[in-house]
mmCIF file of C-alpha atoms in Angstrom:
data_model
loop_
_atom_site.group_PDB
_atom_site.id
_atom_site.type_symbol
_atom_site.label_atom_id
_atom_site.label_comp_id
_atom_site.label_asym_id
_atom_site.label_seq_id
_atom_site.Cartn_x
_atom_site.Cartn_y
_atom_site.Cartn_z
ATOM 1 C CA MET A 23 149.890 -109.837 47.437
ATOM 2 C CA THR A 24 152.633 -110.194 44.617
ATOM 3 C CA ALA A 25 156.222 -109.027 45.757
ATOM 4 C CA GLY A 26 159.213 -108.636 44.013
ATOM 5 C CA THR A 27 162.842 -107.744 44.190
ATOM 6 C CA ILE A 28 163.929 -105.532 41.162
ATOM 7 C CA ALA A 29 167.574 -104.675 40.057
ATOM 8 C CA GLY A 30 168.595 -100.357 40.219
ATOM 9 C CA ALA A 31 171.826 -98.783 40.836
ATOM 10 C CA ALA A 32 174.273 -100.989 42.222
ATOM 11 C CA VAL A 33 173.865 -98.897 45.434
ATOM 12 C CA ARG A 34 170.562 -100.872 46.243
ATOM 13 C CA ALA A 35 167.368 -103.244 44.897
ATOM 14 C CA GLU A 36 164.217 -102.719 46.465
ATOM 15 C CA THR A 37 161.126 -104.179 46.993
ATOM 16 C CA GLU A 38 157.444 -103.545 45.288
ATOM 17 C CA LEU A 39 154.735 -105.012 46.389
ATOM 18 C CA ASP A 40 150.807 -104.731 45.603
ATOM 19 C CA VAL A 41 149.074 -103.366 48.747
ATOM 20 C CA VAL A 42 145.035 -102.646 49.229
ATOM 21 C CA LEU A 43 143.885 -99.329 50.420
ATOM 22 C CA ALA A 44 142.053 -100.258 53.645
ATOM 23 C CA ARG A 45 141.044 -96.730 55.392
ATOM 24 C CA LYS A 46 141.190 -93.372 53.688
ATOM 25 C CA GLU A 47 140.097 -90.280 56.286
ATOM 26 C CA ILE A 48 139.931 -86.869 56.194
ATOM 27 C CA VAL A 49 142.628 -85.623 59.229
ATOM 28 C CA ALA A 50 142.916 -82.050 57.954
ATOM 29 C CA ASP A 51 141.812 -79.421 55.693
ATOM 30 C CA GLY A 52 142.669 -80.732 52.354
ATOM 31 C CA VAL A 53 144.725 -83.713 54.258
ATOM 32 C CA ALA A 54 144.182 -87.005 53.567
ATOM 33 C CA ARG A 55 145.255 -90.460 55.514
ATOM 34 C CA LEU A 56 145.450 -93.377 53.455
ATOM 35 C CA THR A 57 146.091 -96.578 55.427
ATOM 36 C CA PHE A 58 147.151 -99.455 53.845
ATOM 37 C CA ARG A 59 146.868 -103.588 54.373
ATOM 38 C CA SER A 60 148.843 -106.270 52.336
ATOM 39 C CA GLY A 61 146.305 -108.533 50.278
ATOM 40 C CA ASP A 62 146.794 -111.399 52.121
ATOM 41 C CA GLY A 63 147.000 -110.632 55.279
ATOM 42 C CA GLY A 64 151.290 -110.822 55.293
ATOM 43 C CA PRO A 65 153.816 -108.896 56.898
ATOM 44 C CA LEU A 66 154.945 -105.710 55.157
ATOM 45 C CA PRO A 67 158.577 -104.429 54.871
ATOM 46 C CA SER A 68 160.117 -102.635 58.098
ATOM 47 C CA TRP A 69 160.771 -99.009 58.401
ATOM 48 C CA GLU A 70 162.405 -96.713 60.814
ATOM 49 C CA PRO A 71 161.125 -93.101 61.445
ATOM 50 C CA GLY A 72 162.091 -91.180 58.912
ATOM 51 C CA ALA A 73 161.769 -93.341 55.218
ATOM 52 C CA HIS A 74 159.368 -92.781 52.649
ATOM 53 C CA VAL A 75 157.583 -95.214 49.908
ATOM 54 C CA ASP A 76 156.734 -94.160 46.261
ATOM 55 C CA LEU A 77 153.415 -94.760 45.591
ATOM 56 C CA LEU A 78 152.961 -95.975 41.861
ATOM 57 C CA LEU A 79 149.413 -94.367 41.331
ATOM 58 C CA ALA A 80 148.796 -94.647 37.630
ATOM 59 C CA PRO A 81 151.459 -95.469 34.806
ATOM 60 C CA GLY A 82 153.644 -92.267 34.365
ATOM 61 C CA LEU A 83 152.365 -91.398 38.044
ATOM 62 C CA VAL A 84 154.468 -92.412 40.965
ATOM 63 C CA ARG A 85 154.887 -89.541 43.891
ATOM 64 C CA GLN A 86 156.913 -90.055 47.248
ATOM 65 C CA TYR A 87 155.392 -89.890 50.456
ATOM 66 C CA SER A 88 156.493 -90.399 54.298
ATOM 67 C CA LEU A 89 155.465 -92.881 56.579
ATOM 68 C CA CYS A 90 153.635 -91.390 59.475
ATOM 69 C CA GLY A 91 152.221 -94.437 61.171
ATOM 70 C CA ASP A 92 153.989 -97.386 63.383
ATOM 71 C CA PRO A 93 157.302 -98.818 62.630
ATOM 72 C CA ALA A 94 156.340 -101.598 64.990
ATOM 73 C CA ASP A 95 153.023 -101.993 63.634
ATOM 74 C CA ALA A 96 154.297 -104.728 60.208
ATOM 75 C CA THR A 97 150.713 -104.753 59.273
ATOM 76 C CA THR A 98 149.754 -101.435 58.195
ATOM 77 C CA LEU A 99 151.744 -98.746 55.907
ATOM 78 C CA ARG A 100 150.046 -94.972 56.762
ATOM 79 C CA VAL A 101 151.289 -92.067 54.420
ATOM 80 C CA ALA A 102 149.248 -88.618 54.574
ATOM 81 C CA VAL A 103 148.945 -86.535 51.428
ATOM 82 C CA LEU A 104 147.964 -82.632 51.077
ATOM 83 C CA ARG A 105 145.841 -81.990 48.563
ATOM 84 C CA GLU A 106 147.868 -79.570 45.862
ATOM 85 C CA PRO A 107 145.816 -77.906 43.185
ATOM 86 C CA ASP A 108 148.765 -76.470 41.668
ATOM 87 C CA GLY A 109 151.141 -79.868 41.840
ATOM 88 C CA ARG A 110 151.675 -82.556 39.319
ATOM 89 C CA GLY A 111 148.793 -84.443 39.611
ATOM 90 C CA GLY A 112 149.697 -87.097 42.223
ATOM 91 C CA SER A 113 147.726 -85.402 45.188
ATOM 92 C CA ARG A 114 144.892 -85.102 43.004
ATOM 93 C CA HIS A 115 144.928 -88.628 42.093
ATOM 94 C CA VAL A 116 144.943 -89.810 45.918
ATOM 95 C CA HIS A 117 142.019 -87.413 47.210
ATOM 96 C CA ASP A 118 139.708 -87.422 43.729
ATOM 97 C CA ARG A 119 140.496 -91.253 42.531
ATOM 98 C CA LEU A 120 141.604 -93.388 45.081
ATOM 99 C CA ALA A 121 138.976 -95.249 47.249
ATOM 100 C CA GLU A 122 139.229 -98.016 49.712
ATOM 101 C CA GLY A 123 139.600 -101.282 48.685
ATOM 102 C CA ASP A 124 141.935 -100.260 45.609
ATOM 103 C CA THR A 125 144.962 -102.228 44.790
ATOM 104 C CA VAL A 126 148.197 -99.868 44.757
ATOM 105 C CA ARG A 127 151.379 -100.468 44.196
ATOM 106 C CA VAL A 128 154.082 -99.754 46.556
ATOM 107 C CA ARG A 129 157.927 -99.313 45.764
ATOM 108 C CA GLY A 130 160.467 -98.960 49.129
ATOM 109 C CA PRO A 131 160.553 -98.020 51.957
ATOM 110 C CA ARG A 132 163.995 -95.589 51.767
ATOM 111 C CA ASN A 133 165.225 -93.394 54.382
ATOM 112 C CA HIS A 134 167.387 -90.372 53.644
ATOM 113 C CA PHE A 135 166.094 -88.681 56.630
ATOM 114 C CA ALA A 136 167.186 -91.218 59.393
ATOM 115 C CA LEU A 137 166.954 -90.350 63.193
ATOM 116 C CA VAL A 138 171.105 -90.010 64.299
ATOM 117 C CA PRO A 139 171.989 -90.468 68.035
ATOM 118 C CA ALA A 140 172.165 -87.290 70.294
ATOM 119 C CA GLU A 141 172.475 -85.655 73.405
ATOM 120 C CA ARG A 142 168.606 -83.673 72.537
ATOM 121 C CA TYR A 143 166.601 -83.393 69.143
ATOM 122 C CA LEU A 144 164.675 -80.118 68.050
ATOM 123 C CA PHE A 145 162.091 -81.079 65.292
ATOM 124 C CA VAL A 146 160.977 -78.105 63.258
ATOM 125 C CA ALA A 147 157.546 -79.047 60.937
ATOM 126 C CA GLY A 148 155.638 -77.192 58.620
ATOM 127 C CA GLY A 149 152.611 -77.842 56.996
ATOM 128 C CA ILE A 150 152.424 -81.340 55.485
ATOM 129 C CA GLY A 151 155.915 -81.823 56.405
ATOM 130 C CA ILE A 152 154.801 -83.004 59.706
ATOM 131 C CA THR A 153 154.426 -86.577 58.314
ATOM 132 C CA PRO A 154 158.036 -88.082 59.035
ATOM 133 C CA ILE A 155 158.554 -86.216 62.344
ATOM 134 C CA VAL A 156 155.518 -87.813 63.991
ATOM 135 C CA PRO A 157 157.154 -91.312 64.073
ATOM 136 C CA MET A 158 160.402 -89.725 65.183
ATOM 137 C CA ALA A 159 158.697 -87.853 68.100
ATOM 138 C CA ALA A 160 157.463 -91.503 69.329
ATOM 139 C CA ALA A 161 160.908 -93.066 68.747
ATOM 140 C CA VAL A 162 162.590 -90.469 70.750
ATOM 141 C CA GLN A 163 160.195 -90.102 73.476
ATOM 142 C CA ALA A 164 160.519 -94.359 73.776
ATOM 143 C CA ALA A 165 163.657 -93.704 74.075
ATOM 144 C CA GLY A 166 163.466 -91.393 76.843
ATOM 145 C CA ALA A 167 165.111 -88.266 75.169
ATOM 146 C CA ASP A 168 165.011 -84.890 75.575
ATOM 147 C CA TRP A 169 162.947 -83.119 72.713
ATOM 148 C CA ARG A 170 160.615 -80.755 71.486
ATOM 149 C CA LEU A 171 158.718 -79.819 68.020
ATOM 150 C CA VAL A 172 157.584 -77.072 66.611
ATOM 151 C CA TYR A 173 155.182 -77.246 64.207
ATOM 152 C CA GLY A 174 153.610 -74.337 62.166
ATOM 153 C CA GLY A 175 150.656 -73.913 59.714
ATOM 154 C CA ARG A 176 148.620 -71.817 58.016
ATOM 155 C CA THR A 177 145.621 -72.417 60.521
ATOM 156 C CA ARG A 178 145.046 -75.250 63.062
ATOM 157 C CA SER A 179 142.445 -77.004 60.859
ATOM 158 C CA SER A 180 145.141 -77.099 57.913
ATOM 159 C CA MET A 181 147.451 -78.992 60.617
ATOM 160 C CA ALA A 182 147.663 -82.423 60.832
ATOM 161 C CA PHE A 183 148.077 -84.567 63.744
ATOM 162 C CA ARG A 184 147.935 -81.472 65.810
ATOM 163 C CA GLU A 185 145.400 -82.763 68.840
ATOM 164 C CA GLU A 186 146.861 -85.999 68.644
ATOM 165 C CA LEU A 187 150.810 -84.702 69.319
ATOM 166 C CA CYS A 188 149.304 -81.822 71.929
ATOM 167 C CA ASP A 189 147.708 -84.668 73.503
ATOM 168 C CA ARG A 190 150.437 -87.228 73.216
ATOM 169 C CA TYR A 191 153.282 -85.037 74.394
ATOM 170 C CA GLY A 192 152.032 -82.053 75.723
ATOM 171 C CA ASP A 193 154.211 -78.537 75.679
ATOM 172 C CA ARG A 194 157.032 -80.868 74.098
ATOM 173 C CA VAL A 195 155.112 -79.770 71.115
ATOM 174 C CA SER A 196 154.754 -76.110 70.318
ATOM 175 C CA VAL A 197 151.731 -75.253 67.516
ATOM 176 C CA ARG A 198 152.309 -72.380 65.834
ATOM 177 C CA PRO A 199 149.312 -71.453 62.977
ATOM 178 C CA GLN A 200 150.640 -68.700 60.864
ATOM 179 C CA ASP A 201 147.021 -66.870 60.855
ATOM 180 C CA GLU A 202 146.998 -66.682 64.880
ATOM 181 C CA THR A 203 151.159 -66.178 65.649
ATOM 182 C CA GLY A 204 152.903 -65.122 62.119
ATOM 183 C CA LEU A 205 155.786 -66.938 60.867
ATOM 184 C CA LEU A 206 158.008 -69.276 63.069
ATOM 185 C CA ASP A 207 160.615 -67.041 64.966
ATOM 186 C CA LEU A 208 163.519 -68.913 63.808
ATOM 187 C CA ASP A 209 165.825 -66.245 65.408
ATOM 188 C CA ALA A 210 164.865 -67.314 68.716
ATOM 189 C CA LEU A 211 164.873 -70.780 68.159
ATOM 190 C CA LEU A 212 168.053 -71.570 66.183
ATOM 191 C CA GLY A 213 169.688 -68.500 67.068
ATOM 192 C CA GLU A 214 172.243 -69.622 69.646
ATOM 193 C CA PRO A 215 173.150 -73.175 69.225
ATOM 194 C CA ALA A 216 172.882 -75.548 71.509
ATOM 195 C CA PRO A 217 175.549 -78.260 71.187
ATOM 196 C CA GLY A 218 174.872 -82.013 71.034
ATOM 197 C CA THR A 219 171.179 -81.004 69.467
ATOM 198 C CA ALA A 220 170.129 -82.857 66.256
ATOM 199 C CA VAL A 221 167.879 -80.570 64.526
ATOM 200 C CA TYR A 222 164.778 -81.667 61.904
ATOM 201 C CA CYS A 223 163.201 -80.210 59.803
ATOM 202 C CA CYS A 224 160.591 -80.745 56.868
ATOM 203 C CA GLY A 225 158.316 -78.604 55.415
ATOM 204 C CA PRO A 226 157.670 -76.345 52.574
ATOM 205 C CA GLU A 227 160.543 -74.596 50.703
ATOM 206 C CA PRO A 228 161.016 -71.154 52.143
ATOM 207 C CA LEU A 229 160.912 -72.933 55.623
ATOM 208 C CA LEU A 230 164.165 -75.570 54.711
ATOM 209 C CA ALA A 231 165.846 -72.200 53.294
ATOM 210 C CA ALA A 232 165.018 -69.975 56.090
ATOM 211 C CA VAL A 233 166.147 -72.676 58.615
ATOM 212 C CA GLU A 234 168.969 -73.726 56.739
ATOM 213 C CA ARG A 235 169.989 -69.806 56.640
ATOM 214 C CA ALA A 236 169.190 -69.917 60.266
ATOM 215 C CA CYS A 237 171.382 -73.352 61.257
ATOM 216 C CA ALA A 238 174.610 -71.813 59.059
ATOM 217 C CA HIS A 239 176.715 -70.976 62.410
ATOM 218 C CA TRP A 240 175.594 -74.414 64.065
ATOM 219 C CA PRO A 241 178.362 -77.171 63.818
ATOM 220 C CA PRO A 242 178.169 -79.177 60.945
ATOM 221 C CA GLY A 243 175.663 -82.215 60.853
ATOM 222 C CA THR A 244 173.482 -80.391 62.818
ATOM 223 C CA LEU A 245 170.792 -79.877 60.457
ATOM 224 C CA HIS A 246 168.748 -82.846 58.847
ATOM 225 C CA THR A 247 166.264 -82.185 55.901
ATOM 226 C CA GLU A 248 164.466 -83.702 53.724
ATOM 227 C CA ARG A 249 162.554 -82.525 50.590
ATOM 228 C CA PHE A 250 160.133 -83.300 48.528
ATOM 229 C CA ALA A 251 160.368 -80.638 45.535
ATOM 230 C CA PRO A 252 164.076 -79.203 44.011
ATOM 231 C CA LYS A 253 166.269 -76.808 46.397
ATOM 232 C CA ALA A 254 166.239 -73.502 44.590
ATOM 233 C CA GLY A 255 169.325 -73.685 42.132
ATOM 234 C CA ALA A 256 170.362 -77.019 42.370
ATOM 235 C CA ASP A 257 170.348 -77.789 39.040
ATOM 236 C CA ASP A 258 172.249 -74.346 38.186
ATOM 237 C CA GLY A 259 175.546 -74.199 36.904
ATOM 238 C CA PRO A 260 177.500 -75.557 33.418
ATOM 239 C CA ARG A 261 176.008 -77.895 31.169
ATOM 240 C CA GLU A 262 179.203 -79.690 29.412
ATOM 241 C CA ALA A 263 179.061 -82.801 27.434
ATOM 242 C CA PHE A 264 181.174 -85.286 29.402
ATOM 243 C CA GLU A 265 181.925 -89.575 29.354
ATOM 244 C CA VAL A 266 180.265 -92.275 32.073
ATOM 245 C CA GLU A 267 181.977 -95.407 31.728
ATOM 246 C CA LEU A 268 179.738 -98.029 32.943
ATOM 247 C CA ALA A 269 182.090 -100.252 35.019
ATOM 248 C CA VAL A 270 179.324 -103.229 35.294
ATOM 249 C CA SER A 271 177.692 -103.040 31.860
ATOM 250 C CA GLY A 272 180.683 -102.728 29.771
ATOM 251 C CA LEU A 273 179.657 -99.448 28.284
ATOM 252 C CA THR A 274 181.113 -96.165 27.770
ATOM 253 C CA LEU A 275 178.566 -93.340 26.529
ATOM 254 C CA ALA A 276 178.840 -89.970 25.881
ATOM 255 C CA VAL A 277 176.365 -87.743 27.655
ATOM 256 C CA PRO A 278 175.647 -84.244 25.919
ATOM 257 C CA PRO A 279 174.806 -80.843 27.646
ATOM 258 C CA ASP A 280 170.823 -81.140 27.055
ATOM 259 C CA ARG A 281 170.290 -84.862 28.362
ATOM 260 C CA SER A 282 171.029 -86.185 32.435
ATOM 261 C CA ILE A 283 173.063 -89.472 32.566
ATOM 262 C CA LEU A 284 169.596 -91.232 33.174
ATOM 263 C CA SER A 285 168.050 -90.707 30.140
ATOM 264 C CA VAL A 286 171.800 -91.680 28.599
ATOM 265 C CA VAL A 287 172.077 -95.021 30.111
ATOM 266 C CA GLU A 288 168.460 -96.032 30.000
ATOM 267 C CA GLU A 289 168.548 -95.186 26.243
ATOM 268 C CA ALA A 290 171.360 -97.577 26.249
ATOM 269 C CA GLY A 291 169.515 -100.898 27.707
ATOM 270 C CA VAL A 292 171.154 -100.574 31.337
ATOM 271 C CA GLN A 293 168.274 -100.626 33.630
ATOM 272 C CA VAL A 294 168.189 -98.234 36.651
ATOM 273 C CA LEU A 295 166.088 -97.883 39.181
ATOM 274 C CA SER A 296 164.633 -94.104 39.553
ATOM 275 C CA SER A 297 161.574 -92.434 40.441
ATOM 276 C CA CYS A 298 161.322 -88.417 40.886
ATOM 277 C CA GLN A 299 163.974 -87.580 38.397
ATOM 278 C CA GLU A 300 164.184 -84.463 40.545
ATOM 279 C CA GLY A 301 167.401 -85.304 42.660
ATOM 280 C CA THR A 302 164.783 -85.358 46.074
ATOM 281 C CA CYS A 303 163.965 -88.901 46.389
ATOM 282 C CA GLY A 304 167.438 -91.117 45.730
ATOM 283 C CA THR A 305 166.166 -94.044 44.183
ATOM 284 C CA CYS A 306 168.494 -93.691 41.323
ATOM 285 C CA GLU A 307 171.838 -92.998 43.864
ATOM 286 C CA THR A 308 174.501 -94.513 42.228
ATOM 287 C CA VAL A 309 178.137 -95.695 43.308
ATOM 288 C CA VAL A 310 181.073 -93.404 41.741
ATOM 289 C CA LEU A 311 184.383 -95.384 41.145
ATOM 290 C CA ASP A 312 186.113 -92.831 39.172
ATOM 291 C CA GLY A 313 185.750 -89.139 38.337
ATOM 292 C CA THR A 314 184.318 -86.275 39.658
ATOM 293 C CA PRO A 315 180.355 -85.598 40.152
ATOM 294 C CA ASP A 316 179.105 -82.301 39.913
ATOM 295 C CA HIS A 317 176.103 -82.576 42.658
ATOM 296 C CA ARG A 318 172.997 -80.942 41.356
ATOM 297 C CA ASP A 319 170.643 -83.129 44.148
ATOM 298 C CA SER A 320 168.324 -81.760 47.071
ATOM 299 C CA LEU A 321 169.467 -84.746 49.252
ATOM 300 C CA LEU A 322 172.798 -85.597 49.840
ATOM 301 C CA THR A 323 174.710 -83.710 52.569
ATOM 302 C CA ASP A 324 177.517 -81.317 52.263
ATOM 303 C CA GLU A 325 179.481 -84.281 53.607
ATOM 304 C CA GLU A 326 178.350 -86.771 51.535
ATOM 305 C CA ARG A 327 179.008 -84.665 48.457
ATOM 306 C CA ALA A 328 182.943 -83.753 49.082
ATOM 307 C CA ALA A 329 183.144 -87.594 49.482
ATOM 308 C CA GLY A 330 181.571 -87.743 46.190
ATOM 309 C CA ASP A 331 181.169 -91.964 46.572
ATOM 310 C CA THR A 332 177.504 -91.480 45.206
ATOM 311 C CA MET A 333 175.668 -89.029 43.019
ATOM 312 C CA MET A 334 171.332 -88.993 41.971
ATOM 313 C CA ILE A 335 172.165 -89.897 37.986
ATOM 314 C CA CYS A 336 168.608 -88.475 37.696
ATOM 315 C CA VAL A 337 169.968 -84.633 37.465
ATOM 316 C CA SER A 338 173.782 -84.369 38.456
ATOM 317 C CA ARG A 339 176.238 -84.124 36.165
ATOM 318 C CA ALA A 340 180.499 -84.428 35.895
ATOM 319 C CA ARG A 341 183.052 -82.190 37.355
ATOM 320 C CA SER A 342 186.055 -84.035 35.527
ATOM 321 C CA PRO A 343 185.575 -85.208 31.731
ATOM 322 C CA ARG A 344 184.563 -88.894 32.657
ATOM 323 C CA LEU A 345 182.857 -90.484 35.569
ATOM 324 C CA VAL A 346 183.173 -94.208 36.245
ATOM 325 C CA LEU A 347 179.415 -95.703 37.780
ATOM 326 C CA GLU A 348 179.366 -99.141 39.256
ATOM 327 C CA LEU A 349 176.324 -99.514 36.399
#
């Protein structure tokens, strides 16, 4: 196993390491579960429920996948990947080309979907969005918390981990295949706010948007979501030129309307760790020392946006003429 720490945005340095695909198995229609082990038997990075990793599948092909194994097991990392025929090629590479015994470069883990302390938990998962929920359910069950999971999918056979979850947790898990029961009844599920409840949702964008609307009258901070595609309209807004001052590097750079901060900074020779370049993974999160960001990511909470302490420089811009960044 080779590993090293690479410097990125000043908020964080991350670890990259080579792992071996020890097992590849189909766990539902179109869903492959990958189990990675270190090449030399050494321990793998620690993580907590909600974390995801980058898989560096090929040059220019980096994708983020939620970890769905056991955080207490330092010998393996597990992810589940849905084949997306109309996707950008990552899932096709995993399903068609990645084989047991192959070495894959992994970056992370990182976690923008962590469990918060709460009296009770409501998990809402759609399709492959079940992956980060699997270790979350195990964690809250072990802690003796009150919780339930509502799990929707196209068909029963397409719903990964369905039998495992039902066998392990019984009636805490409600399985709702769309071809049998229709869309999830979010009005019944979320119509009345339940004080002390943390709501976690992961799944396709229509589900996430519907849950956000349904939770609009719940207390602030109740809903926690994770996206692996940009939120609809996230990058809307004016595209004016502005300046960025890099406090560590001592550079002041002009960002034109048609370019991102990330591309301008990289062109100037400043190394910044990045991955999705869509504002969803959090890799390029950068500390803001002065100025007002125009947040266009699909990751930060409303409270984090209002604070303006960090920003995703792959997509976000500036509301002030100049930003000062810790780069």
